[in-house]
Amino acid sequence: MSSGFFKFFYILIFFLIFLVIFISCFFGPVILEDYEEFYSSIDLSVEYVWPAPGYTTITSPFGYRDLPTAGATSYHSGLDIGAPEGSKLIATCDGEITFTGFLGGGGYTITLSVENMRITYCHVSPTYIVKEGDKIKKGQVIGFVGPKNVYGVPGNQYFDENGNPTNGATTGPHLHFGVRVDGKYINPLLLFQ
Ligand SMILES: [Zn+2]
């Protein structure tokens, strides 16, 4: 064995140690924070119900992803659940409606709030059956999956490949389901395990 080989070997080991430290510095805290914040802040005695009854296919998970459409963020702040236009959306827990309206990339949106948690339903139907201030019971129908295209929204910056305005940053009807705890997005699947 030459000393050159050992030198190379040591450099390799140092590089691997550096790599592990580097990765854990950047990704470790993000993952840990999400879990710590979730477990210290959420009422786990509540049994949360799935927001789109009968539709369980996750077409895009929470976290980092490739861009499916221009304007969508590379960090996906919620779950995309595949469901056709008109599908019922239900309250995942008791709460209060704190927002209904068109919200940029989210398109037509409903926000259900309870204590420090904000639950958002995006790309919904503009035909709202709830309004801000409504007290909602778990399982109650609060809206419907919206269409891909919506017309007449002032300031809407989202369009499909044919130039028609879309219901936020979307390529077709689905529910984007987002959960914030103390203002920070968490993986919504944590509610259902
Ligand atoms: Zn989404």
JSON list of C-alpha atoms and ligand atoms in Angstrom, two decimals:
[
{"chain": "A", "resi": 1, "resn": "MET", "atom": "CA", "xyz": [0.00, 0.00, 0.00]},
{"chain": "A", "resi": 2, "resn": "SER", "atom": "CA", "xyz": [1.31, 3.43, -0.88]},
{"chain": "A", "resi": 3, "resn": "SER", "atom": "CA", "xyz": [0.92, 6.41, 1.42]},
{"chain": "A", "resi": 4, "resn": "GLY", "atom": "CA", "xyz": [-1.00, 8.06, -1.42]},
{"chain": "A", "resi": 5, "resn": "PHE", "atom": "CA", "xyz": [-3.71, 5.49, -1.00]},
{"chain": "A", "resi": 6, "resn": "PHE", "atom": "CA", "xyz": [-4.03, 6.17, 2.75]},
{"chain": "A", "resi": 7, "resn": "LYS", "atom": "CA", "xyz": [-4.10, 9.91, 2.14]},
{"chain": "A", "resi": 8, "resn": "PHE", "atom": "CA", "xyz": [-6.95, 9.39, -0.30]},
{"chain": "A", "resi": 9, "resn": "PHE", "atom": "CA", "xyz": [-8.70, 7.13, 2.21]},
{"chain": "A", "resi": 10, "resn": "TYR", "atom": "CA", "xyz": [-8.49, 9.73, 5.02]},
{"chain": "A", "resi": 11, "resn": "ILE", "atom": "CA", "xyz": [-9.73, 12.48, 2.74]},
{"chain": "A", "resi": 12, "resn": "LEU", "atom": "CA", "xyz": [-12.67, 10.29, 1.78]},
{"chain": "A", "resi": 13, "resn": "ILE", "atom": "CA", "xyz": [-13.54, 9.61, 5.45]},
{"chain": "A", "resi": 14, "resn": "PHE", "atom": "CA", "xyz": [-13.34, 13.31, 6.33]},
{"chain": "A", "resi": 15, "resn": "PHE", "atom": "CA", "xyz": [-15.48, 14.14, 3.33]},
{"chain": "A", "resi": 16, "resn": "LEU", "atom": "CA", "xyz": [-18.15, 11.61, 4.37]},
{"chain": "A", "resi": 17, "resn": "ILE", "atom": "CA", "xyz": [-18.21, 12.93, 7.96]},
{"chain": "A", "resi": 18, "resn": "PHE", "atom": "CA", "xyz": [-18.53, 16.47, 6.63]},
{"chain": "A", "resi": 19, "resn": "LEU", "atom": "CA", "xyz": [-21.37, 15.36, 4.34]},
{"chain": "A", "resi": 20, "resn": "VAL", "atom": "CA", "xyz": [-23.32, 13.76, 7.19]},
{"chain": "A", "resi": 21, "resn": "ILE", "atom": "CA", "xyz": [-22.93, 16.85, 9.39]},
{"chain": "A", "resi": 22, "resn": "PHE", "atom": "CA", "xyz": [-23.88, 19.12, 6.50]},
{"chain": "A", "resi": 23, "resn": "ILE", "atom": "CA", "xyz": [-27.03, 17.15, 5.67]},
{"chain": "A", "resi": 24, "resn": "SER", "atom": "CA", "xyz": [-28.18, 16.90, 9.30]},
{"chain": "A", "resi": 25, "resn": "CYS", "atom": "CA", "xyz": [-27.63, 20.64, 9.86]},
{"chain": "A", "resi": 26, "resn": "PHE", "atom": "CA", "xyz": [-29.87, 21.52, 6.96]},
{"chain": "A", "resi": 27, "resn": "PHE", "atom": "CA", "xyz": [-32.55, 18.85, 7.03]},
{"chain": "A", "resi": 28, "resn": "GLY", "atom": "CA", "xyz": [-32.48, 17.54, 10.61]},
{"chain": "A", "resi": 29, "resn": "PRO", "atom": "CA", "xyz": [-33.89, 20.67, 12.28]},
{"chain": "A", "resi": 30, "resn": "VAL", "atom": "CA", "xyz": [-36.61, 21.06, 9.65]},
{"chain": "A", "resi": 31, "resn": "ILE", "atom": "CA", "xyz": [-37.88, 17.55, 10.22]},
{"chain": "A", "resi": 32, "resn": "LEU", "atom": "CA", "xyz": [-37.50, 17.68, 14.01]},
{"chain": "A", "resi": 33, "resn": "GLU", "atom": "CA", "xyz": [-39.16, 21.09, 14.31]},
{"chain": "A", "resi": 34, "resn": "ASP", "atom": "CA", "xyz": [-42.21, 19.89, 12.38]},
{"chain": "A", "resi": 35, "resn": "TYR", "atom": "CA", "xyz": [-42.67, 16.92, 14.65]},
{"chain": "A", "resi": 36, "resn": "GLU", "atom": "CA", "xyz": [-41.87, 18.70, 17.90]},
{"chain": "A", "resi": 37, "resn": "GLU", "atom": "CA", "xyz": [-44.12, 21.60, 17.11]},
{"chain": "A", "resi": 38, "resn": "PHE", "atom": "CA", "xyz": [-46.88, 19.28, 16.01]},
{"chain": "A", "resi": 39, "resn": "TYR", "atom": "CA", "xyz": [-46.77, 17.02, 19.02]},
{"chain": "A", "resi": 40, "resn": "SER", "atom": "CA", "xyz": [-46.52, 19.87, 21.51]},
{"chain": "A", "resi": 41, "resn": "SER", "atom": "CA", "xyz": [-49.25, 21.98, 19.90]},
{"chain": "A", "resi": 42, "resn": "ILE", "atom": "CA", "xyz": [-51.96, 19.72, 18.55]},
{"chain": "A", "resi": 43, "resn": "ASP", "atom": "CA", "xyz": [-54.76, 18.13, 20.48]},
{"chain": "A", "resi": 44, "resn": "LEU", "atom": "CA", "xyz": [-54.07, 14.48, 19.67]},
{"chain": "A", "resi": 45, "resn": "SER", "atom": "CA", "xyz": [-57.18, 13.33, 21.56]},
{"chain": "A", "resi": 46, "resn": "VAL", "atom": "CA", "xyz": [-59.19, 14.65, 18.59]},
{"chain": "A", "resi": 47, "resn": "GLU", "atom": "CA", "xyz": [-59.86, 12.09, 15.89]},
{"chain": "A", "resi": 48, "resn": "TYR", "atom": "CA", "xyz": [-59.48, 14.07, 12.67]},
{"chain": "A", "resi": 49, "resn": "VAL", "atom": "CA", "xyz": [-61.53, 12.99, 9.66]},
{"chain": "A", "resi": 50, "resn": "TRP", "atom": "CA", "xyz": [-60.33, 12.85, 6.05]},
{"chain": "A", "resi": 51, "resn": "PRO", "atom": "CA", "xyz": [-61.40, 16.05, 4.21]},
{"chain": "A", "resi": 52, "resn": "ALA", "atom": "CA", "xyz": [-62.47, 14.43, 0.91]},
{"chain": "A", "resi": 53, "resn": "PRO", "atom": "CA", "xyz": [-64.69, 11.41, 1.68]},
{"chain": "A", "resi": 54, "resn": "GLY", "atom": "CA", "xyz": [-64.19, 8.57, -0.79]},
{"chain": "A", "resi": 55, "resn": "TYR", "atom": "CA", "xyz": [-61.03, 10.06, -2.32]},
{"chain": "A", "resi": 56, "resn": "THR", "atom": "CA", "xyz": [-57.77, 8.95, -0.80]},
{"chain": "A", "resi": 57, "resn": "THR", "atom": "CA", "xyz": [-55.32, 9.20, -3.71]},
{"chain": "A", "resi": 58, "resn": "ILE", "atom": "CA", "xyz": [-52.56, 11.67, -2.92]},
{"chain": "A", "resi": 59, "resn": "THR", "atom": "CA", "xyz": [-51.53, 13.10, -6.28]},
{"chain": "A", "resi": 60, "resn": "SER", "atom": "CA", "xyz": [-48.80, 15.27, -4.75]},
{"chain": "A", "resi": 61, "resn": "PRO", "atom": "CA", "xyz": [-47.39, 14.84, -1.24]},
{"chain": "A", "resi": 62, "resn": "PHE", "atom": "CA", "xyz": [-46.28, 17.46, 1.28]},
{"chain": "A", "resi": 63, "resn": "GLY", "atom": "CA", "xyz": [-42.71, 18.72, 0.95]},
{"chain": "A", "resi": 64, "resn": "TYR", "atom": "CA", "xyz": [-40.25, 19.41, -1.83]},
{"chain": "A", "resi": 65, "resn": "ARG", "atom": "CA", "xyz": [-41.28, 18.53, -5.37]},
{"chain": "A", "resi": 66, "resn": "ASP", "atom": "CA", "xyz": [-40.87, 19.40, -9.05]},
{"chain": "A", "resi": 67, "resn": "LEU", "atom": "CA", "xyz": [-43.06, 22.10, -10.48]},
{"chain": "A", "resi": 68, "resn": "PRO", "atom": "CA", "xyz": [-46.20, 20.63, -12.11]},
{"chain": "A", "resi": 69, "resn": "THR", "atom": "CA", "xyz": [-47.36, 24.05, -13.29]},
{"chain": "A", "resi": 70, "resn": "ALA", "atom": "CA", "xyz": [-45.82, 27.50, -13.57]},
{"chain": "A", "resi": 71, "resn": "GLY", "atom": "CA", "xyz": [-46.29, 29.45, -10.36]},
{"chain": "A", "resi": 72, "resn": "ALA", "atom": "CA", "xyz": [-46.58, 26.43, -8.07]},
{"chain": "A", "resi": 73, "resn": "THR", "atom": "CA", "xyz": [-43.92, 26.47, -5.37]},
{"chain": "A", "resi": 74, "resn": "SER", "atom": "CA", "xyz": [-41.16, 23.88, -5.23]},
{"chain": "A", "resi": 75, "resn": "TYR", "atom": "CA", "xyz": [-41.95, 23.46, -1.55]},
{"chain": "A", "resi": 76, "resn": "HIS", "atom": "CA", "xyz": [-45.45, 21.97, -1.51]},
{"chain": "A", "resi": 77, "resn": "SER", "atom": "CA", "xyz": [-47.14, 23.28, 1.62]},
{"chain": "A", "resi": 78, "resn": "GLY", "atom": "CA", "xyz": [-49.99, 20.76, 1.63]},
{"chain": "A", "resi": 79, "resn": "LEU", "atom": "CA", "xyz": [-51.38, 17.54, 0.23]},
{"chain": "A", "resi": 80, "resn": "ASP", "atom": "CA", "xyz": [-53.04, 17.27, -3.16]},
{"chain": "A", "resi": 81, "resn": "ILE", "atom": "CA", "xyz": [-55.93, 14.82, -3.09]},
{"chain": "A", "resi": 82, "resn": "GLY", "atom": "CA", "xyz": [-57.33, 13.73, -6.44]},
{"chain": "A", "resi": 83, "resn": "ALA", "atom": "CA", "xyz": [-61.12, 14.21, -6.61]},
{"chain": "A", "resi": 84, "resn": "PRO", "atom": "CA", "xyz": [-63.48, 15.29, -9.40]},
{"chain": "A", "resi": 85, "resn": "GLU", "atom": "CA", "xyz": [-65.19, 18.65, -9.53]},
{"chain": "A", "resi": 86, "resn": "GLY", "atom": "CA", "xyz": [-68.20, 18.77, -7.22]},
{"chain": "A", "resi": 87, "resn": "SER", "atom": "CA", "xyz": [-66.84, 16.23, -4.70]},
{"chain": "A", "resi": 88, "resn": "LYS", "atom": "CA", "xyz": [-67.91, 16.99, -1.12]},
{"chain": "A", "resi": 89, "resn": "LEU", "atom": "CA", "xyz": [-65.36, 18.50, 1.25]},
{"chain": "A", "resi": 90, "resn": "ILE", "atom": "CA", "xyz": [-65.92, 18.04, 4.97]},
{"chain": "A", "resi": 91, "resn": "ALA", "atom": "CA", "xyz": [-64.57, 19.67, 8.11]},
{"chain": "A", "resi": 92, "resn": "THR", "atom": "CA", "xyz": [-61.68, 17.60, 9.44]},
{"chain": "A", "resi": 93, "resn": "CYS", "atom": "CA", "xyz": [-62.50, 18.73, 13.00]},
{"chain": "A", "resi": 94, "resn": "ASP", "atom": "CA", "xyz": [-64.75, 21.20, 14.86]},
{"chain": "A", "resi": 95, "resn": "GLY", "atom": "CA", "xyz": [-63.81, 24.80, 14.14]},
{"chain": "A", "resi": 96, "resn": "GLU", "atom": "CA", "xyz": [-64.76, 28.16, 12.73]},
{"chain": "A", "resi": 97, "resn": "ILE", "atom": "CA", "xyz": [-64.62, 29.44, 9.16]},
{"chain": "A", "resi": 98, "resn": "THR", "atom": "CA", "xyz": [-62.10, 32.30, 9.16]},
{"chain": "A", "resi": 99, "resn": "PHE", "atom": "CA", "xyz": [-61.66, 32.87, 5.43]},
{"chain": "A", "resi": 100, "resn": "THR", "atom": "CA", "xyz": [-63.54, 32.32, 2.18]},
{"chain": "A", "resi": 101, "resn": "GLY", "atom": "CA", "xyz": [-62.33, 33.87, -1.06]},
{"chain": "A", "resi": 102, "resn": "PHE", "atom": "CA", "xyz": [-59.81, 33.77, -3.90]},
{"chain": "A", "resi": 103, "resn": "LEU", "atom": "CA", "xyz": [-56.26, 33.47, -2.61]},
{"chain": "A", "resi": 104, "resn": "GLY", "atom": "CA", "xyz": [-53.63, 33.68, -5.39]},
{"chain": "A", "resi": 105, "resn": "GLY", "atom": "CA", "xyz": [-52.11, 30.27, -6.15]},
{"chain": "A", "resi": 106, "resn": "GLY", "atom": "CA", "xyz": [-54.68, 28.57, -3.90]},
{"chain": "A", "resi": 107, "resn": "GLY", "atom": "CA", "xyz": [-57.55, 29.81, -6.04]},
{"chain": "A", "resi": 108, "resn": "TYR", "atom": "CA", "xyz": [-60.91, 29.73, -4.29]},
{"chain": "A", "resi": 109, "resn": "THR", "atom": "CA", "xyz": [-60.10, 28.79, -0.71]},
{"chain": "A", "resi": 110, "resn": "ILE", "atom": "CA", "xyz": [-61.83, 27.94, 2.58]},
{"chain": "A", "resi": 111, "resn": "THR", "atom": "CA", "xyz": [-59.99, 28.26, 5.90]},
{"chain": "A", "resi": 112, "resn": "LEU", "atom": "CA", "xyz": [-61.22, 26.38, 8.97]},
{"chain": "A", "resi": 113, "resn": "SER", "atom": "CA", "xyz": [-59.59, 27.44, 12.22]},
{"chain": "A", "resi": 114, "resn": "VAL", "atom": "CA", "xyz": [-59.37, 25.89, 15.64]},
{"chain": "A", "resi": 115, "resn": "GLU", "atom": "CA", "xyz": [-57.13, 27.31, 18.36]},
{"chain": "A", "resi": 116, "resn": "ASN", "atom": "CA", "xyz": [-53.59, 27.55, 16.90]},
{"chain": "A", "resi": 117, "resn": "MET", "atom": "CA", "xyz": [-54.44, 25.50, 13.80]},
{"chain": "A", "resi": 118, "resn": "ARG", "atom": "CA", "xyz": [-55.44, 26.84, 10.36]},
{"chain": "A", "resi": 119, "resn": "ILE", "atom": "CA", "xyz": [-56.76, 24.26, 7.90]},
{"chain": "A", "resi": 120, "resn": "THR", "atom": "CA", "xyz": [-57.00, 25.38, 4.29]},
{"chain": "A", "resi": 121, "resn": "TYR", "atom": "CA", "xyz": [-58.99, 23.84, 1.45]},
{"chain": "A", "resi": 122, "resn": "CYS", "atom": "CA", "xyz": [-57.78, 25.23, -1.90]},
{"chain": "A", "resi": 123, "resn": "HIS", "atom": "CA", "xyz": [-59.07, 25.11, -5.51]},
{"chain": "A", "resi": 124, "resn": "VAL", "atom": "CA", "xyz": [-62.62, 24.76, -4.16]},
{"chain": "A", "resi": 125, "resn": "SER", "atom": "CA", "xyz": [-65.90, 25.68, -5.83]},
{"chain": "A", "resi": 126, "resn": "PRO", "atom": "CA", "xyz": [-66.67, 29.42, -5.81]},
{"chain": "A", "resi": 127, "resn": "THR", "atom": "CA", "xyz": [-70.24, 28.49, -4.81]},
{"chain": "A", "resi": 128, "resn": "TYR", "atom": "CA", "xyz": [-69.69, 28.79, -1.08]},
{"chain": "A", "resi": 129, "resn": "ILE", "atom": "CA", "xyz": [-72.05, 27.15, 1.40]},
{"chain": "A", "resi": 130, "resn": "VAL", "atom": "CA", "xyz": [-70.22, 28.55, 4.46]},
{"chain": "A", "resi": 131, "resn": "LYS", "atom": "CA", "xyz": [-69.16, 32.07, 5.38]},
{"chain": "A", "resi": 132, "resn": "GLU", "atom": "CA", "xyz": [-66.61, 33.64, 7.71]},
{"chain": "A", "resi": 133, "resn": "GLY", "atom": "CA", "xyz": [-67.68, 33.29, 11.33]},
{"chain": "A", "resi": 134, "resn": "ASP", "atom": "CA", "xyz": [-69.67, 30.07, 10.84]},
{"chain": "A", "resi": 135, "resn": "LYS", "atom": "CA", "xyz": [-69.16, 27.53, 13.62]},
{"chain": "A", "resi": 136, "resn": "ILE", "atom": "CA", "xyz": [-68.55, 24.13, 12.05]},
{"chain": "A", "resi": 137, "resn": "LYS", "atom": "CA", "xyz": [-68.90, 20.59, 13.36]},
{"chain": "A", "resi": 138, "resn": "LYS", "atom": "CA", "xyz": [-66.48, 17.82, 12.43]},
{"chain": "A", "resi": 139, "resn": "GLY", "atom": "CA", "xyz": [-67.72, 15.96, 9.33]},
{"chain": "A", "resi": 140, "resn": "GLN", "atom": "CA", "xyz": [-69.96, 18.81, 8.19]},
{"chain": "A", "resi": 141, "resn": "VAL", "atom": "CA", "xyz": [-69.90, 19.51, 4.43]},
{"chain": "A", "resi": 142, "resn": "ILE", "atom": "CA", "xyz": [-68.24, 22.92, 4.00]},
{"chain": "A", "resi": 143, "resn": "GLY", "atom": "CA", "xyz": [-67.72, 23.06, 0.24]},
{"chain": "A", "resi": 144, "resn": "PHE", "atom": "CA", "xyz": [-66.96, 21.23, -2.99]},
{"chain": "A", "resi": 145, "resn": "VAL", "atom": "CA", "xyz": [-63.97, 20.58, -5.22]},
{"chain": "A", "resi": 146, "resn": "GLY", "atom": "CA", "xyz": [-63.89, 23.42, -7.74]},
{"chain": "A", "resi": 147, "resn": "PRO", "atom": "CA", "xyz": [-63.47, 23.52, -11.50]},
{"chain": "A", "resi": 148, "resn": "LYS", "atom": "CA", "xyz": [-60.09, 23.84, -13.23]},
{"chain": "A", "resi": 149, "resn": "ASN", "atom": "CA", "xyz": [-61.07, 27.12, -14.89]},
{"chain": "A", "resi": 150, "resn": "VAL", "atom": "CA", "xyz": [-62.66, 30.16, -13.26]},
{"chain": "A", "resi": 151, "resn": "TYR", "atom": "CA", "xyz": [-63.57, 33.39, -15.01]},
{"chain": "A", "resi": 152, "resn": "GLY", "atom": "CA", "xyz": [-63.95, 36.99, -13.95]},
{"chain": "A", "resi": 153, "resn": "VAL", "atom": "CA", "xyz": [-61.59, 36.95, -10.95]},
{"chain": "A", "resi": 154, "resn": "PRO", "atom": "CA", "xyz": [-59.88, 40.37, -10.77]},
{"chain": "A", "resi": 155, "resn": "GLY", "atom": "CA", "xyz": [-56.08, 40.04, -10.61]},
{"chain": "A", "resi": 156, "resn": "ASN", "atom": "CA", "xyz": [-55.97, 36.26, -11.20]},
{"chain": "A", "resi": 157, "resn": "GLN", "atom": "CA", "xyz": [-52.46, 35.51, -12.52]},
{"chain": "A", "resi": 158, "resn": "TYR", "atom": "CA", "xyz": [-52.95, 31.82, -13.27]},
{"chain": "A", "resi": 159, "resn": "PHE", "atom": "CA", "xyz": [-53.74, 30.46, -16.73]},
{"chain": "A", "resi": 160, "resn": "ASP", "atom": "CA", "xyz": [-53.68, 27.05, -18.41]},
{"chain": "A", "resi": 161, "resn": "GLU", "atom": "CA", "xyz": [-51.86, 26.11, -21.63]},
{"chain": "A", "resi": 162, "resn": "ASN", "atom": "CA", "xyz": [-54.78, 27.45, -23.67]},
{"chain": "A", "resi": 163, "resn": "GLY", "atom": "CA", "xyz": [-54.65, 30.84, -21.96]},
{"chain": "A", "resi": 164, "resn": "ASN", "atom": "CA", "xyz": [-57.83, 30.28, -19.91]},
{"chain": "A", "resi": 165, "resn": "PRO", "atom": "CA", "xyz": [-57.76, 31.52, -16.30]},
{"chain": "A", "resi": 166, "resn": "THR", "atom": "CA", "xyz": [-57.43, 28.74, -13.70]},
{"chain": "A", "resi": 167, "resn": "ASN", "atom": "CA", "xyz": [-58.62, 28.26, -10.12]},
{"chain": "A", "resi": 168, "resn": "GLY", "atom": "CA", "xyz": [-55.19, 29.16, -8.72]},
{"chain": "A", "resi": 169, "resn": "ALA", "atom": "CA", "xyz": [-52.04, 27.20, -9.62]},
{"chain": "A", "resi": 170, "resn": "THR", "atom": "CA", "xyz": [-53.74, 23.99, -10.70]},
{"chain": "A", "resi": 171, "resn": "THR", "atom": "CA", "xyz": [-53.67, 21.60, -13.65]},
{"chain": "A", "resi": 172, "resn": "GLY", "atom": "CA", "xyz": [-57.11, 20.11, -12.93]},
{"chain": "A", "resi": 173, "resn": "PRO", "atom": "CA", "xyz": [-59.75, 19.61, -10.23]},
{"chain": "A", "resi": 174, "resn": "HIS", "atom": "CA", "xyz": [-58.31, 18.39, -6.91]},
{"chain": "A", "resi": 175, "resn": "LEU", "atom": "CA", "xyz": [-58.24, 19.40, -3.26]},
{"chain": "A", "resi": 176, "resn": "HIS", "atom": "CA", "xyz": [-55.11, 21.08, -1.93]},
{"chain": "A", "resi": 177, "resn": "PHE", "atom": "CA", "xyz": [-55.29, 20.50, 1.81]},
{"chain": "A", "resi": 178, "resn": "GLY", "atom": "CA", "xyz": [-52.95, 22.54, 4.01]},
{"chain": "A", "resi": 179, "resn": "VAL", "atom": "CA", "xyz": [-52.45, 22.60, 7.80]},
{"chain": "A", "resi": 180, "resn": "ARG", "atom": "CA", "xyz": [-50.65, 25.36, 9.69]},
{"chain": "A", "resi": 181, "resn": "VAL", "atom": "CA", "xyz": [-49.81, 25.19, 13.37]},
{"chain": "A", "resi": 182, "resn": "ASP", "atom": "CA", "xyz": [-48.81, 28.54, 14.88]},
{"chain": "A", "resi": 183, "resn": "GLY", "atom": "CA", "xyz": [-48.37, 29.81, 11.34]},
{"chain": "A", "resi": 184, "resn": "LYS", "atom": "CA", "xyz": [-46.08, 26.99, 10.22]},
{"chain": "A", "resi": 185, "resn": "TYR", "atom": "CA", "xyz": [-47.05, 24.39, 7.65]},
{"chain": "A", "resi": 186, "resn": "ILE", "atom": "CA", "xyz": [-46.94, 20.79, 8.83]},
{"chain": "A", "resi": 187, "resn": "ASN", "atom": "CA", "xyz": [-47.47, 17.56, 6.90]},
{"chain": "A", "resi": 188, "resn": "PRO", "atom": "CA", "xyz": [-51.28, 17.13, 7.01]},
{"chain": "A", "resi": 189, "resn": "LEU", "atom": "CA", "xyz": [-50.86, 13.36, 7.12]},
{"chain": "A", "resi": 190, "resn": "LEU", "atom": "CA", "xyz": [-49.71, 13.78, 10.76]},
{"chain": "A", "resi": 191, "resn": "LEU", "atom": "CA", "xyz": [-53.37, 14.39, 11.64]},
{"chain": "A", "resi": 192, "resn": "PHE", "atom": "CA", "xyz": [-54.49, 11.02, 10.36]},
{"chain": "A", "resi": 193, "resn": "GLN", "atom": "CA", "xyz": [-52.01, 8.55, 11.78]},
{"chain": "B", "resi": 1, "resn": "ZN", "atom": "ZN", "xyz": [-51.23, 21.49, -3.78]}
]
